[in-house]
PDB file of C-alpha atoms in Angstrom:
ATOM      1  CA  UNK A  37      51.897 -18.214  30.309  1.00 50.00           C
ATOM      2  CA  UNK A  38      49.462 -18.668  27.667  1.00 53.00           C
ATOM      3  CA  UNK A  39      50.088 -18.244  24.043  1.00 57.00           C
ATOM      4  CA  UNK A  40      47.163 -16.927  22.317  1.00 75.00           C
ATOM      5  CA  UNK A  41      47.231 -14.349  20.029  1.00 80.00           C
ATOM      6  CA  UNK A  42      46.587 -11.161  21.685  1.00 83.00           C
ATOM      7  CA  UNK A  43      45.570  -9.763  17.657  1.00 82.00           C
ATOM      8  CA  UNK A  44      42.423 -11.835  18.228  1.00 80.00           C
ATOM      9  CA  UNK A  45      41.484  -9.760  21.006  1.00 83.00           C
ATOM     10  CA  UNK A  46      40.845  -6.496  18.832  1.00 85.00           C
ATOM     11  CA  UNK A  47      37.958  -5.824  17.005  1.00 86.00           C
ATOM     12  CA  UNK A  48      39.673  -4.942  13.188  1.00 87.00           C
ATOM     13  CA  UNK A  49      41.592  -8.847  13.254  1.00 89.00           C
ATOM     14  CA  UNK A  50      39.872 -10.542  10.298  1.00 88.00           C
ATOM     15  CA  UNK A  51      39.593 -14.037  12.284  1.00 86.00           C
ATOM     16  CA  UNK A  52      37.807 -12.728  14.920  1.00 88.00           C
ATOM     17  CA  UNK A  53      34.383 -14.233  14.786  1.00 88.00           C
ATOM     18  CA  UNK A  54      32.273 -11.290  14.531  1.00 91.00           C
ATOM     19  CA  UNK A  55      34.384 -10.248  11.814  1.00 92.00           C
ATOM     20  CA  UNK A  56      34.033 -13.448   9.777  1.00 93.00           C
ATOM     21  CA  UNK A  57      30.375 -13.195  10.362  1.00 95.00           C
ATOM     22  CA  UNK A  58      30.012 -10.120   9.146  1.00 94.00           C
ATOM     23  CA  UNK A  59      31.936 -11.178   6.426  1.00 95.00           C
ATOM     24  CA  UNK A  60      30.182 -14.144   5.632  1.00 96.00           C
ATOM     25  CA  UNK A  61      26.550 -11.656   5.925  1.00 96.00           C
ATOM     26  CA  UNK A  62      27.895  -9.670   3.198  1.00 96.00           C
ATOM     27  CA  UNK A  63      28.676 -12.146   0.795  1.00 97.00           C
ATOM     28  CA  UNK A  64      25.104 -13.970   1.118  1.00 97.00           C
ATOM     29  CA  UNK A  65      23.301 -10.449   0.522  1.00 96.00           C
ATOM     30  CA  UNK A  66      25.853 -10.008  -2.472  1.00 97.00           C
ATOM     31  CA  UNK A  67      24.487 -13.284  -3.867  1.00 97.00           C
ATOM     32  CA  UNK A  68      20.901 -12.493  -3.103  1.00 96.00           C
ATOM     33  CA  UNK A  69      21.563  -9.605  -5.136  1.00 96.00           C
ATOM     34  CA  UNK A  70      23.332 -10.816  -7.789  1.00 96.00           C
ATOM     35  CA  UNK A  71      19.801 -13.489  -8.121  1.00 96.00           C
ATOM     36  CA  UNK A  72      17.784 -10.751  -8.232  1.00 95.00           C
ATOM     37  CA  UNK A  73      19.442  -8.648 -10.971  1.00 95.00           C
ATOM     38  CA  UNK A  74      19.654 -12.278 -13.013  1.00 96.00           C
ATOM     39  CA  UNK A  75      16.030 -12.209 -12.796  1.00 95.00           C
ATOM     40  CA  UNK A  76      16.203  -9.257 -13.582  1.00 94.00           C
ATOM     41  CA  UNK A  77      18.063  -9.259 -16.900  1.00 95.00           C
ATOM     42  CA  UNK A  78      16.206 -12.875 -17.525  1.00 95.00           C
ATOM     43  CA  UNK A  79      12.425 -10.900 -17.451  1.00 92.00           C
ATOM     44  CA  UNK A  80      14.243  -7.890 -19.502  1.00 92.00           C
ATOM     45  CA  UNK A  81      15.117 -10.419 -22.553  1.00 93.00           C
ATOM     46  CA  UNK A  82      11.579 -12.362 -22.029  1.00 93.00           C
ATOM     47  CA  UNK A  83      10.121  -8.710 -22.552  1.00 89.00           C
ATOM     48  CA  UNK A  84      12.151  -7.821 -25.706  1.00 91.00           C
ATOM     49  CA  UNK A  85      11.732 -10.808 -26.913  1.00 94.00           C
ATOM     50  CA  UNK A  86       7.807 -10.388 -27.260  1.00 87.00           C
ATOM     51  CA  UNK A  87       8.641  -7.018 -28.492  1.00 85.00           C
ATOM     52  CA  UNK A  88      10.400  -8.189 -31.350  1.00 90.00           C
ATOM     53  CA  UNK A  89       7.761 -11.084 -32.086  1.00 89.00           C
ATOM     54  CA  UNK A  90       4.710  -8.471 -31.989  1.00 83.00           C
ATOM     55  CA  UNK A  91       6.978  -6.248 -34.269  1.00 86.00           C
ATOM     56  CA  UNK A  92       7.481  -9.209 -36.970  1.00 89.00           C
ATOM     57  CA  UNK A  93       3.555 -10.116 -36.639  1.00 87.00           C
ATOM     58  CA  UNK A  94       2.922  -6.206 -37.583  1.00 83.00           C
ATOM     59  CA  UNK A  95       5.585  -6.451 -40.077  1.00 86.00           C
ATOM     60  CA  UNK A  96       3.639  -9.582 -41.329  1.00 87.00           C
ATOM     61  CA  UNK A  97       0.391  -8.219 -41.699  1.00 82.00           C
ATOM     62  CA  UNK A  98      -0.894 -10.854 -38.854  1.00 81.00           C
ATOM     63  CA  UNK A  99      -1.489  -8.673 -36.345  1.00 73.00           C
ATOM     64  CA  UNK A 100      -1.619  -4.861 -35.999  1.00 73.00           C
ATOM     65  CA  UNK A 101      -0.372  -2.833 -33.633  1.00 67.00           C
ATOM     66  CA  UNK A 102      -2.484  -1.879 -30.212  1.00 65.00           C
ATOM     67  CA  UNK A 103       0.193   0.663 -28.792  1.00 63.00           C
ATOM     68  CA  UNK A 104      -2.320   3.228 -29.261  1.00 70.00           C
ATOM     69  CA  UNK A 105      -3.643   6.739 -27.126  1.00 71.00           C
ATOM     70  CA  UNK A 106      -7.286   6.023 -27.407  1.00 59.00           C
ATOM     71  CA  UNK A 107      -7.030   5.524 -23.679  1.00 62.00           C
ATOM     72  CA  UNK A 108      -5.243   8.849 -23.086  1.00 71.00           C
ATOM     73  CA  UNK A 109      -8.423  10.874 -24.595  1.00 69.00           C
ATOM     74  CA  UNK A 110     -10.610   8.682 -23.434  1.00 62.00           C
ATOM     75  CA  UNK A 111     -12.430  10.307 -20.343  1.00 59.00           C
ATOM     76  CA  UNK A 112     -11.129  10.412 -16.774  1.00 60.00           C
ATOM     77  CA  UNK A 113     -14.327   8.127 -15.375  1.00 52.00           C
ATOM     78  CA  UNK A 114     -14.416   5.717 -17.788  1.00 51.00           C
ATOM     79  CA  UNK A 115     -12.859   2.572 -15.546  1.00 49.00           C
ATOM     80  CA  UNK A 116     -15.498   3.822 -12.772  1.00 52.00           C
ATOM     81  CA  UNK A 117     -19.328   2.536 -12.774  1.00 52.00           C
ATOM     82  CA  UNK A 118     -21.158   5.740 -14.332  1.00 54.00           C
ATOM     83  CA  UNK A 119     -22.699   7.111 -11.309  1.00 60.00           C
ATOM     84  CA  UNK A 120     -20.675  10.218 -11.263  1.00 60.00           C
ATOM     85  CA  UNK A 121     -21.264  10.071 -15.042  1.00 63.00           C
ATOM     86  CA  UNK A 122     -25.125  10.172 -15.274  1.00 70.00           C
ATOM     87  CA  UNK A 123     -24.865  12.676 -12.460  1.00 69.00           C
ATOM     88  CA  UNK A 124     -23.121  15.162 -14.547  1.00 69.00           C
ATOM     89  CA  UNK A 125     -24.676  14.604 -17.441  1.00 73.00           C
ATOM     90  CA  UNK A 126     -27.857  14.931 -15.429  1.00 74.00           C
ATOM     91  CA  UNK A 127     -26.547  18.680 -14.607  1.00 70.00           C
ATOM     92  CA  UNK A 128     -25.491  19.613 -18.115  1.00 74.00           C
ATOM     93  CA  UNK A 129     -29.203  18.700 -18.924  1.00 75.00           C
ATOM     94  CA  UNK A 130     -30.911  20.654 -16.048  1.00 73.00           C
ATOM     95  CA  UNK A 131     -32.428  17.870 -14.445  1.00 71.00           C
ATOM     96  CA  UNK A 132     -30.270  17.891 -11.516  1.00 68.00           C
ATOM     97  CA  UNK A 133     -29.101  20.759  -9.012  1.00 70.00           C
ATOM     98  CA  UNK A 134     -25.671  21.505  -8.139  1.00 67.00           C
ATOM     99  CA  UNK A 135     -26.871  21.786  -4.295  1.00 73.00           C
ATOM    100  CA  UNK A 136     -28.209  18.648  -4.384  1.00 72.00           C
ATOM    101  CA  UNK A 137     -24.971  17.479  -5.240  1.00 68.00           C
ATOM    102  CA  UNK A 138     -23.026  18.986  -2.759  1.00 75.00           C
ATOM    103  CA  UNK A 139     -25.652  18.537  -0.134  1.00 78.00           C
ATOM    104  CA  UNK A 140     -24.579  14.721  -1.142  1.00 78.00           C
ATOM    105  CA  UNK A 141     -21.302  14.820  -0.650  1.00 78.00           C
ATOM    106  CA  UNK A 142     -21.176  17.209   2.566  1.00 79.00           C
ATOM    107  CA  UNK A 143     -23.959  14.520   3.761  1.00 81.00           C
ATOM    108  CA  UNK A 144     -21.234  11.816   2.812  1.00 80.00           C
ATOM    109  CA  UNK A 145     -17.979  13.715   4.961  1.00 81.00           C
ATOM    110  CA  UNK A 146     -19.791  13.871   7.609  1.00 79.00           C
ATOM    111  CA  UNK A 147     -21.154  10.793   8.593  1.00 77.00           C
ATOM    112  CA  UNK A 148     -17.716   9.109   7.617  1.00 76.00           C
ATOM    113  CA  UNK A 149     -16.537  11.588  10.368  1.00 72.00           C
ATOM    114  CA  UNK A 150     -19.134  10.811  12.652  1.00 69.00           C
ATOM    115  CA  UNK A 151     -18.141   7.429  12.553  1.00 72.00           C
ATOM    116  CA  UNK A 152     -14.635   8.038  12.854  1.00 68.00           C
ATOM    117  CA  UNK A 153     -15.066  10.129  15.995  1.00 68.00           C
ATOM    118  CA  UNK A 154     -16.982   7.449  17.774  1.00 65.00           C
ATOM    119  CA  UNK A 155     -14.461   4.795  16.839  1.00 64.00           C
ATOM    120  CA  UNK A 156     -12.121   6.698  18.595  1.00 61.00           C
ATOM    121  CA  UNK A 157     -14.191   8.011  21.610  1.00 64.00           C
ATOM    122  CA  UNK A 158     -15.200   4.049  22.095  1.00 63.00           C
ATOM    123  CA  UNK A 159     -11.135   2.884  22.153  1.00 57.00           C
ATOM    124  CA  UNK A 160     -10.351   5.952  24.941  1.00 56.00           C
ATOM    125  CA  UNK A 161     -13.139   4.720  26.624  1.00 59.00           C
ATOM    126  CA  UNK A 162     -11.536   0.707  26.707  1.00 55.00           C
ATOM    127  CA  UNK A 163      -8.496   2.258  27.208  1.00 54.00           C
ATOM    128  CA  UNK A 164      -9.437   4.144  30.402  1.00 56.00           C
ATOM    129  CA  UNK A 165     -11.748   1.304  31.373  1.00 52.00           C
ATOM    130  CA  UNK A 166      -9.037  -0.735  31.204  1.00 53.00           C
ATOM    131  CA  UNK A 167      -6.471   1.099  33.771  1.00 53.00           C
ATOM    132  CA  UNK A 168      -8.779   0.328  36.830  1.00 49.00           C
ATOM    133  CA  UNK A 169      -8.404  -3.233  38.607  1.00 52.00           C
ATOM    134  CA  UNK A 170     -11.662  -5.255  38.717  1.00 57.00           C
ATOM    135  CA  UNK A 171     -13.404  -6.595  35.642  1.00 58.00           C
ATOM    136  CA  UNK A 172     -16.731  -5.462  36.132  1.00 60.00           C
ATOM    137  CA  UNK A 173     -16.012  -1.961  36.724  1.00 60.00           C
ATOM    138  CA  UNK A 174     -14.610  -2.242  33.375  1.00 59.00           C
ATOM    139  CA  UNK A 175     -18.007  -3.035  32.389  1.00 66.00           C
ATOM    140  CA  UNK A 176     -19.975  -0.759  33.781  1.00 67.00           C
ATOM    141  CA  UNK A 177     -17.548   2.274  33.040  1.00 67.00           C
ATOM    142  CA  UNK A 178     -17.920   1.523  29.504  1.00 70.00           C
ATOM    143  CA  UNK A 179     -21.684   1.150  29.477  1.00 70.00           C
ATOM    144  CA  UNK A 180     -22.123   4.394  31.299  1.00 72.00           C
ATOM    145  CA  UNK A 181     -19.771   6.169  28.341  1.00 73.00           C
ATOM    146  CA  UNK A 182     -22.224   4.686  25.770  1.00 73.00           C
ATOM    147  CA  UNK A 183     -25.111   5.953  27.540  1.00 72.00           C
ATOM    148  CA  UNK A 184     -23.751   9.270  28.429  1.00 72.00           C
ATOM    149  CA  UNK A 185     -23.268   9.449  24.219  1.00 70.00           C
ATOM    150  CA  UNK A 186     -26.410   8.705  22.823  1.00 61.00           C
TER     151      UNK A 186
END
């Protein structure tokens, strides 16, 4: 008769290996988290600590303060090159017609979906190439799909 504990055999025992793995999972993500919010709190001082510097320079007179909104009003293309800039201002002035603009952009849409199309048309046509045996029909099947497209 053998004398092992039959308690090890169920799944809820706590010395069951699984069970002290788990176990031993849980506390490693605990301390991984427990790092992570110390960084956490250590950036958070760092940060108010440069708060409270740039608040005695202002108090000083050293330095002022550059919390300011100029960039809220400032306007809505102003971190892009000034393309679209010049092009309105071109059509405030007259010189430049909305169709022309338009025309642009529809021009733009659809040659990015022209290109789009044939990327996909070209990976059916590998992928249907590909289901038949011999290499060089693979070939051939896909140079007669480029062919039959242009």
């Amino acid at each position: 008769m053998g004398s092992s504990d039959l308690n090890l055999k169920k799944s809820w025992h706590p010395s069951t290996f699984k069970n002290q793995e788990r176990v031993w999972k849980e506390e490693q993500k605990r301390k991984e988290e427990d790092k992570r919010i110390a960084e956490m709190k250590k950036e958070l001082a760092e940060e108010r600590q440069l708060q409270d510097l740039q608040r005695m320079q202002e108090d000083a007179g050293t330095k002022k303060r550059s919390n300011k909104l100029d960039w809220m009003y400032a306007s809505p293309n102003a971190n892009l090159n000034g393309s679209a800039e010049n092009n309105m201002e071109e059509f405030l002035l007259g010189k430049k017609n909305v169709d022309e603009l338009l025309r642009a952009k529809q021009r733009q849409e659809i040659v990015s979906w022209h290109t789009y199309t044939h990327r996909k048309n070209t990976l059916l046509s590998i992928a249907t190439a590909s289901r038949h045996r011999g290499r060089g029909k693979q070939i051939y099947l896909v140079q007669l799909q480029c062919q039959q497209r242009t």
